[in-house]
Every structure is written in structure tokens, then in C-alpha cells.
PDB file of C-alpha atoms in Angstrom:
ATOM      1  CA  MET A 136      -0.039   0.056  -0.021  1.00 49.00           C
ATOM      2  CA  LYS A 137       1.361   3.632  -0.897  1.00 54.00           C
ATOM      3  CA  ILE A 138       0.859   5.385   2.655  1.00 51.00           C
ATOM      4  CA  LEU A 139       2.291   8.872   2.083  1.00 54.00           C
ATOM      5  CA  ILE A 140       2.804  11.589   4.922  1.00 45.00           C
ATOM      6  CA  LEU A 141       3.112  14.838   3.394  1.00 46.00           C
ATOM      7  CA  PRO A 142       6.250  17.387   4.359  1.00 45.00           C
ATOM      8  CA  ALA A 143       6.034  19.592   6.770  1.00 42.00           C
ATOM      9  CA  VAL A 144       4.767  22.233   4.608  1.00 40.00           C
ATOM     10  CA  PHE A 145       2.464  20.812   3.350  1.00 40.00           C
ATOM     11  CA  VAL A 146     -17.878   0.829  -9.217  1.00 36.00           C
ATOM     12  CA  LEU A 147     -20.049   3.001  -8.808  1.00 38.00           C
ATOM     13  CA  SER A 148     -22.409   2.046  -6.325  1.00 41.00           C
ATOM     14  CA  LEU A 149     -24.540   5.279  -4.619  1.00 41.00           C
ATOM     15  CA  GLY A 150     -26.760   3.383  -2.348  1.00 43.00           C
ATOM     16  CA  SER A 151     -25.140   5.076   0.430  1.00 46.00           C
ATOM     17  CA  SER A 152     -24.221   8.428  -1.121  1.00 49.00           C
ATOM     18  CA  LEU A 153     -25.365  11.681  -0.352  1.00 46.00           C
ATOM     19  CA  LEU A 154     -26.099  12.572  -4.010  1.00 45.00           C
ATOM     20  CA  SER A 155     -29.977  12.312  -3.227  1.00 43.00           C
ATOM     21  CA  GLN A 156     -29.536  15.469  -0.802  1.00 43.00           C
ATOM     22  CA  ASP A 157     -32.496  17.658  -0.773  1.00 44.00           C
ATOM     23  CA  ALA A 158     -32.388  21.036  -2.523  1.00 45.00           C
ATOM     24  CA  GLU A 159     -31.781  22.835   0.524  1.00 54.00           C
ATOM     25  CA  LYS A 160     -28.747  20.693   1.909  1.00 68.00           C
ATOM     26  CA  GLY A 161     -27.870  19.218  -1.588  1.00 79.00           C
ATOM     27  CA  PRO A 162     -24.974  20.401  -4.463  1.00 82.00           C
ATOM     28  CA  GLU A 163     -27.219  23.150  -5.589  1.00 81.00           C
ATOM     29  CA  ARG A 164     -26.124  25.494  -2.399  1.00 82.00           C
ATOM     30  CA  TRP A 165     -22.808  25.727  -3.876  1.00 84.00           C
ATOM     31  CA  LYS A 166     -23.737  27.151  -7.317  1.00 91.00           C
ATOM     32  CA  SER A 167     -22.383  30.924  -6.715  1.00 90.00           C
ATOM     33  CA  ASP A 168     -19.088  29.101  -5.472  1.00 92.00           C
ATOM     34  CA  ILE A 169     -18.771  27.217  -8.727  1.00 94.00           C
ATOM     35  CA  ALA A 170     -19.858  30.457 -10.860  1.00 95.00           C
ATOM     36  CA  ALA A 171     -16.888  32.124  -9.170  1.00 94.00           C
ATOM     37  CA  PHE A 172     -14.526  29.427  -9.667  1.00 95.00           C
ATOM     38  CA  SER A 173     -15.336  29.103 -13.725  1.00 93.00           C
ATOM     39  CA  ASP A 174     -15.466  33.449 -13.590  1.00 94.00           C
ATOM     40  CA  ARG A 175     -11.941  33.065 -12.308  1.00 93.00           C
ATOM     41  CA  ASP A 176     -10.772  30.840 -14.668  1.00 92.00           C
ATOM     42  CA  THR A 177     -12.452  32.907 -17.692  1.00 91.00           C
ATOM     43  CA  THR A 178     -10.883  35.736 -16.357  1.00 92.00           C
ATOM     44  CA  SER A 179      -7.480  34.731 -15.586  1.00 90.00           C
ATOM     45  CA  PRO A 180      -7.252  31.339 -16.978  1.00 91.00           C
ATOM     46  CA  PRO A 181      -4.770  29.158 -14.619  1.00 88.00           C
ATOM     47  CA  PRO A 182      -1.572  27.784 -16.046  1.00 91.00           C
ATOM     48  CA  ASP A 183      -1.203  24.278 -17.273  1.00 94.00           C
ATOM     49  CA  ASN A 184       0.763  21.890 -15.135  1.00 96.00           C
ATOM     50  CA  ALA A 185      -0.287  23.442 -11.491  1.00 97.00           C
ATOM     51  CA  LEU A 186      -1.179  21.713  -7.936  1.00 98.00           C
ATOM     52  CA  LEU A 187      -4.968  21.336  -8.620  1.00 98.00           C
ATOM     53  CA  PHE A 188      -6.659  21.181  -5.066  1.00 98.00           C
ATOM     54  CA  VAL A 189     -10.027  20.100  -4.417  1.00 98.00           C
ATOM     55  CA  GLY A 190     -12.115  19.722  -1.356  1.00 95.00           C
ATOM     56  CA  SER A 191     -14.027  21.307   1.551  1.00 94.00           C
ATOM     57  CA  SER A 192     -12.949  24.352   4.170  1.00 92.00           C
ATOM     58  CA  SER A 193      -9.354  22.633   4.611  1.00 94.00           C
ATOM     59  CA  ILE A 194      -8.732  23.254   1.207  1.00 95.00           C
ATOM     60  CA  ARG A 195     -10.377  26.760   0.916  1.00 95.00           C
ATOM     61  CA  LEU A 196      -8.724  28.193   4.284  1.00 94.00           C
ATOM     62  CA  TRP A 197      -5.351  26.493   2.834  1.00 94.00           C
ATOM     63  CA  GLU A 198      -2.518  29.590   1.914  1.00 94.00           C
ATOM     64  CA  LEU A 199      -1.239  27.230  -0.927  1.00 94.00           C
ATOM     65  CA  GLU A 200       0.909  30.280  -2.115  1.00 92.00           C
ATOM     66  CA  GLN A 201       2.981  30.114   1.274  1.00 91.00           C
ATOM     67  CA  SER A 202       3.387  26.174   1.382  1.00 91.00           C
ATOM     68  CA  TRP A 203       4.386  25.947  -2.130  1.00 91.00           C
ATOM     69  CA  PRO A 204       5.892  29.351  -3.356  1.00 93.00           C
ATOM     70  CA  ASP A 205       8.018  27.565  -5.807  1.00 94.00           C
ATOM     71  CA  GLN A 206       4.684  26.168  -7.598  1.00 95.00           C
ATOM     72  CA  ASP A 207       1.722  27.425  -9.373  1.00 96.00           C
ATOM     73  CA  THR A 208      -1.281  26.267  -7.235  1.00 97.00           C
ATOM     74  CA  ILE A 209      -5.173  26.134  -7.860  1.00 97.00           C
ATOM     75  CA  ASN A 210      -7.574  26.287  -5.056  1.00 97.00           C
ATOM     76  CA  ASN A 211     -11.096  24.749  -5.907  1.00 97.00           C
ATOM     77  CA  GLY A 212     -12.076  24.297  -2.334  1.00 95.00           C
ATOM     78  CA  PHE A 213     -15.442  25.014  -1.105  1.00 93.00           C
ATOM     79  CA  GLY A 214     -16.803  25.327   2.556  1.00 83.00           C
ATOM     80  CA  GLY A 215     -18.736  22.300   3.830  1.00 89.00           C
ATOM     81  CA  SER A 216     -18.728  20.622   0.780  1.00 92.00           C
ATOM     82  CA  THR A 217     -18.541  16.752   0.486  1.00 94.00           C
ATOM     83  CA  MET A 218     -17.428  14.028  -2.057  1.00 96.00           C
ATOM     84  CA  ALA A 219     -20.915  14.178  -3.673  1.00 95.00           C
ATOM     85  CA  ASP A 220     -20.486  17.708  -4.119  1.00 95.00           C
ATOM     86  CA  MET A 221     -17.279  17.079  -5.939  1.00 95.00           C
ATOM     87  CA  ILE A 222     -18.895  14.464  -7.820  1.00 97.00           C
ATOM     88  CA  HIS A 223     -21.799  16.671  -8.894  1.00 95.00           C
ATOM     89  CA  TYR A 224     -19.656  19.855  -9.973  1.00 96.00           C
ATOM     90  CA  PHE A 225     -17.006  17.540 -11.451  1.00 97.00           C
ATOM     91  CA  ASP A 226     -16.906  19.089 -14.851  1.00 96.00           C
ATOM     92  CA  ALA A 227     -16.435  22.909 -13.473  1.00 95.00           C
ATOM     93  CA  LEU A 228     -14.048  21.810 -10.549  1.00 97.00           C
ATOM     94  CA  PHE A 229     -11.793  19.298 -12.664  1.00 97.00           C
ATOM     95  CA  LEU A 230     -12.009  19.563 -16.610  1.00 96.00           C
ATOM     96  CA  PRO A 231     -10.867  23.230 -17.384  1.00 94.00           C
ATOM     97  CA  HIS A 232      -7.522  22.105 -15.938  1.00 96.00           C
ATOM     98  CA  ARG A 233      -4.358  20.582 -17.222  1.00 97.00           C
ATOM     99  CA  PRO A 234      -2.955  19.953 -13.887  1.00 98.00           C
ATOM    100  CA  ARG A 235       0.418  18.211 -13.211  1.00 97.00           C
ATOM    101  CA  ALA A 236      -0.943  16.590 -10.120  1.00 98.00           C
ATOM    102  CA  ILE A 237      -4.358  16.508  -8.248  1.00 98.00           C
ATOM    103  CA  ILE A 238      -4.669  16.918  -4.375  1.00 98.00           C
ATOM    104  CA  LEU A 239      -8.358  16.025  -2.939  1.00 98.00           C
ATOM    105  CA  TYR A 240      -9.907  16.274   0.548  1.00 97.00           C
ATOM    106  CA  GLY A 241     -13.302  14.907   1.302  1.00 95.00           C
ATOM    107  CA  GLY A 242     -15.163  13.029   4.129  1.00 94.00           C
ATOM    108  CA  ASP A 243     -14.856  15.515   6.991  1.00 93.00           C
ATOM    109  CA  ASN A 244     -18.209  16.883   6.062  1.00 94.00           C
ATOM    110  CA  ASP A 245     -19.875  13.698   4.590  1.00 94.00           C
ATOM    111  CA  ILE A 246     -19.808  11.304   7.729  1.00 94.00           C
ATOM    112  CA  PRO A 247     -21.069  13.837  10.541  1.00 93.00           C
ATOM    113  CA  ARG A 248     -24.216  14.244   7.753  1.00 91.00           C
ATOM    114  CA  GLY A 249     -24.823  10.743   8.320  1.00 92.00           C
ATOM    115  CA  LEU A 250     -22.734   8.785   5.729  1.00 94.00           C
ATOM    116  CA  SER A 251     -21.112   5.696   7.070  1.00 97.00           C
ATOM    117  CA  ALA A 252     -17.584   4.726   6.603  1.00 97.00           C
ATOM    118  CA  LYS A 253     -18.456   2.689   3.287  1.00 97.00           C
ATOM    119  CA  GLY A 254     -20.647   5.191   2.128  1.00 97.00           C
ATOM    120  CA  ALA A 255     -17.682   7.276   1.794  1.00 97.00           C
ATOM    121  CA  ARG A 256     -15.828   4.735   0.236  1.00 97.00           C
ATOM    122  CA  GLN A 257     -18.531   4.090  -2.337  1.00 97.00           C
ATOM    123  CA  ASP A 258     -18.602   8.059  -3.095  1.00 97.00           C
ATOM    124  CA  PHE A 259     -14.612   8.307  -3.153  1.00 97.00           C
ATOM    125  CA  GLU A 260     -14.584   5.387  -5.676  1.00 97.00           C
ATOM    126  CA  THR A 261     -17.463   7.127  -8.068  1.00 97.00           C
ATOM    127  CA  LEU A 262     -15.277  10.531  -7.618  1.00 97.00           C
ATOM    128  CA  ALA A 263     -12.134   8.505  -8.369  1.00 97.00           C
ATOM    129  CA  SER A 264     -12.989   6.585 -11.454  1.00 97.00           C
ATOM    130  CA  SER A 265     -14.528  10.160 -13.439  1.00 97.00           C
ATOM    131  CA  ILE A 266     -10.304  11.484 -12.311  1.00 98.00           C
ATOM    132  CA  THR A 267      -8.982   8.424 -13.608  1.00 97.00           C
ATOM    133  CA  ALA A 268     -11.086   8.559 -16.783  1.00 97.00           C
ATOM    134  CA  SER A 269     -10.344  12.535 -17.442  1.00 97.00           C
ATOM    135  CA  PHE A 270      -6.781  12.231 -16.087  1.00 97.00           C
ATOM    136  CA  PRO A 271      -5.156   8.888 -16.605  1.00 96.00           C
ATOM    137  CA  ASP A 272      -1.498  10.144 -16.463  1.00 96.00           C
ATOM    138  CA  VAL A 273      -1.898  12.700 -13.566  1.00 98.00           C
ATOM    139  CA  PRO A 274      -1.106  11.658 -10.225  1.00 98.00           C
ATOM    140  CA  VAL A 275      -3.535  11.808  -7.308  1.00 98.00           C
ATOM    141  CA  ILE A 276      -3.264  12.399  -3.769  1.00 98.00           C
ATOM    142  CA  PHE A 277      -6.016  11.972  -1.146  1.00 98.00           C
ATOM    143  CA  LEU A 278      -5.509  13.539   2.214  1.00 97.00           C
ATOM    144  CA  ALA A 279      -6.555  11.874   5.175  1.00 97.00           C
ATOM    145  CA  ILE A 280      -9.900  12.647   6.642  1.00 96.00           C
ATOM    146  CA  LYS A 281      -8.777  14.966   9.551  1.00 93.00           C
ATOM    147  CA  PRO A 282      -9.207  14.268  13.670  1.00 92.00           C
ATOM    148  CA  SER A 283     -10.625  17.073  15.199  1.00 90.00           C
ATOM    149  CA  LEU A 284     -11.996  18.116  18.601  1.00 90.00           C
ATOM    150  CA  LYS A 285     -15.431  19.048  17.420  1.00 91.00           C
ATOM    151  CA  ARG A 286     -16.030  15.814  15.557  1.00 93.00           C
ATOM    152  CA  TRP A 287     -13.846  13.603  17.872  1.00 92.00           C
ATOM    153  CA  GLU A 288     -17.068  11.445  18.951  1.00 93.00           C
ATOM    154  CA  ILE A 289     -17.072   9.921  15.231  1.00 94.00           C
ATOM    155  CA  TRP A 290     -13.599   9.870  14.648  1.00 94.00           C
ATOM    156  CA  PRO A 291     -13.705   5.989  14.632  1.00 94.00           C
ATOM    157  CA  THR A 292     -16.016   5.902  11.607  1.00 97.00           C
ATOM    158  CA  MET A 293     -13.741   8.581  10.023  1.00 96.00           C
ATOM    159  CA  GLU A 294     -10.766   6.542  10.875  1.00 95.00           C
ATOM    160  CA  LYS A 295     -12.404   3.318   9.054  1.00 97.00           C
ATOM    161  CA  ALA A 296     -13.320   5.465   6.033  1.00 98.00           C
ATOM    162  CA  ASN A 297      -9.500   6.303   5.864  1.00 97.00           C
ATOM    163  CA  GLY A 298      -9.076   2.770   5.737  1.00 97.00           C
ATOM    164  CA  LEU A 299     -11.318   1.790   3.016  1.00 98.00           C
ATOM    165  CA  ILE A 300     -10.027   4.737   0.956  1.00 98.00           C
ATOM    166  CA  ALA A 301      -6.319   3.679   1.490  1.00 98.00           C
ATOM    167  CA  ASP A 302      -6.885   0.524   0.261  1.00 97.00           C
ATOM    168  CA  LEU A 303      -8.722   1.496  -2.964  1.00 96.00           C
ATOM    169  CA  CYS A 304      -5.655   4.230  -3.491  1.00 97.00           C
ATOM    170  CA  SER A 305      -3.330   1.018  -3.146  1.00 96.00           C
ATOM    171  CA  ARG A 306      -4.705  -0.589  -6.317  1.00 95.00           C
ATOM    172  CA  ASN A 307      -4.021   2.687  -8.705  1.00 93.00           C
ATOM    173  CA  PRO A 308      -0.347   3.115  -9.361  1.00 94.00           C
ATOM    174  CA  ARG A 309      -1.089   6.824  -9.587  1.00 96.00           C
ATOM    175  CA  TRP A 310      -3.168   7.136  -6.588  1.00 97.00           C
ATOM    176  CA  TYR A 311      -1.672   8.120  -3.048  1.00 97.00           C
ATOM    177  CA  PHE A 312      -3.206   8.019   0.493  1.00 98.00           C
ATOM    178  CA  ALA A 313      -1.718  10.818   2.134  1.00 97.00           C
ATOM    179  CA  ASP A 314      -1.809   9.859   6.159  1.00 95.00           C
ATOM    180  CA  THR A 315      -2.094  13.254   7.242  1.00 91.00           C
ATOM    181  CA  ALA A 316      -4.015  12.618  10.450  1.00 91.00           C
ATOM    182  CA  THR A 317      -1.290  10.474  12.159  1.00 89.00           C
ATOM    183  CA  PRO A 318       1.113  13.993  12.656  1.00 86.00           C
ATOM    184  CA  MET A 319      -2.078  15.649  14.245  1.00 86.00           C
ATOM    185  CA  LEU A 320      -2.312  12.700  16.948  1.00 87.00           C
ATOM    186  CA  GLU A 321       1.167  12.373  17.622  1.00 81.00           C
ATOM    187  CA  GLY A 322       2.023  12.727  21.479  1.00 76.00           C
ATOM    188  CA  VAL A 323      -1.575  12.600  22.654  1.00 75.00           C
ATOM    189  CA  THR A 324      -3.842   9.934  24.083  1.00 73.00           C
ATOM    190  CA  ASP A 325      -7.013  10.444  22.769  1.00 76.00           C
ATOM    191  CA  ALA A 326      -8.164  13.684  20.825  1.00 79.00           C
ATOM    192  CA  PRO A 327      -5.924  15.675  18.538  1.00 80.00           C
ATOM    193  CA  ASP A 328      -3.445  18.066  19.757  1.00 82.00           C
ATOM    194  CA  PRO A 329      -5.437  21.336  20.317  1.00 86.00           C
ATOM    195  CA  SER A 330      -2.405  23.283  19.235  1.00 87.00           C
ATOM    196  CA  CYS A 331      -3.841  21.745  15.554  1.00 87.00           C
ATOM    197  CA  VAL A 332      -7.147  23.319  15.139  1.00 90.00           C
ATOM    198  CA  VAL A 333      -8.610  26.928  15.750  1.00 92.00           C
ATOM    199  CA  GLU A 334     -10.781  27.948  18.870  1.00 91.00           C
ATOM    200  CA  ASP A 335     -13.704  26.411  16.640  1.00 89.00           C
ATOM    201  CA  GLY A 336     -12.171  22.842  17.249  1.00 85.00           C
ATOM    202  CA  LEU A 337     -12.673  22.056  13.679  1.00 89.00           C
ATOM    203  CA  HIS A 338     -10.455  23.959  11.002  1.00 89.00           C
ATOM    204  CA  LEU A 339      -6.895  23.803  11.109  1.00 91.00           C
ATOM    205  CA  SER A 340      -4.743  26.121  12.384  1.00 90.00           C
ATOM    206  CA  GLU A 341      -1.468  27.272  11.051  1.00 91.00           C
ATOM    207  CA  GLU A 342       0.490  24.379  13.225  1.00 87.00           C
ATOM    208  CA  GLY A 343      -2.116  22.308  11.813  1.00 87.00           C
ATOM    209  CA  TYR A 344      -1.356  22.643   8.355  1.00 88.00           C
ATOM    210  CA  GLU A 345       2.426  22.719   9.035  1.00 86.00           C
ATOM    211  CA  ARG A 346       2.001  19.437  10.345  1.00 82.00           C
TER     212      ARG A 346
END
């Protein structure tokens, strides 16, 4: 299995999927965010061979230019999104780009909304199939679902989902599972190090991103 811990500066079964969310909580709530990405790409076309980051707020809030000052990066992170949202908006999030690598983060909001570990695996498999079909030669890194103080009670389900997704990544030579959860749990006995998150107990702090 290819398990990657990032450096410090850094199919198709939908039975359990969140794709059936109602309109208020479903993918339509992200229309303005996706439109903003499209407007950005039209006004200032992003360069080819950039690092394409897609995911929820852990991506959206990441100061990518500081972590990769010598690399072109594209930040397609949007709020409390799920992997089902990424599937829904796949064409807008991925297809306009010709990335050197794709970095994904998902699952952090999926499981709190009732998705099982197996359901998260199914949505990941659906998303991965679309990415592989569209970018067969591009390496993809999936960032592990992170532990947090706010969602510590459901960490066992998140940890199980991480294991299932890591297993899927191990089957494709261009897919990598980045075990970003382990550095957040180093030196603690249960909940993650509070220094890794901001006051809300959920979003990453500067220390969390460095780890």
C-alpha cells in the first residue's frame, strides 16, 4: 500500500451516497461558489501543470502560495462540501484544468451528515473513477480525513473510512493516500493536539497545516 505522509509544509454503487440530498442541503447550495471558480478561470486562466487542490474548507482556507511558493497552485476548495458535491460539479472543478497533480480532501463533512464509512468509500470510488477517466496520467493524492476536537466522537467512523479509501488508492499506481491524520495525533492519548485546530475545534490552525 502506498501510504504517504506529506512534508511539513504541506464501481459506482451510490446506494449510501449523499447524491440524493434535498435541494436545501444538496449540491445546488454551491452554485455561486462554482460560478466564482468559472469566472476566475475565464478572467485569469490558470496555468497548465499546476497543483490542483479540490475539497472542503481545509482546502479553501489553505494558504497554498505559502506552502508551495515555487509551484503554481489552483484552489478549488468550497466550504462544507462533500465528495457528492465534487461529483455533482466534476466538470467545473476538474475539466478546465491540465494539472501536474491533483490533491483531494473529502469525507470530513460527509460522515457528520450521516454517511457511513462504506458510503464514503463508495462516493470516493465514484469520484476516483471520473478523475482516472479524465486524467489517466495525472497522479492524485487523497488527504486523509482529519481528526478534530469538534468531531472526535465520530473519529472511529472517519478512521475506518480512511482505511477503506487507502485500500482503494493502493490498487492504482497513480493514486496515493496521504496519512495526514497521524501527525495530528502524535504525542496525545485520545483527541488530537488542540494546537492543530483553531478555536472552533474543527478547522486547521497554522500549526495544523504545517504538520
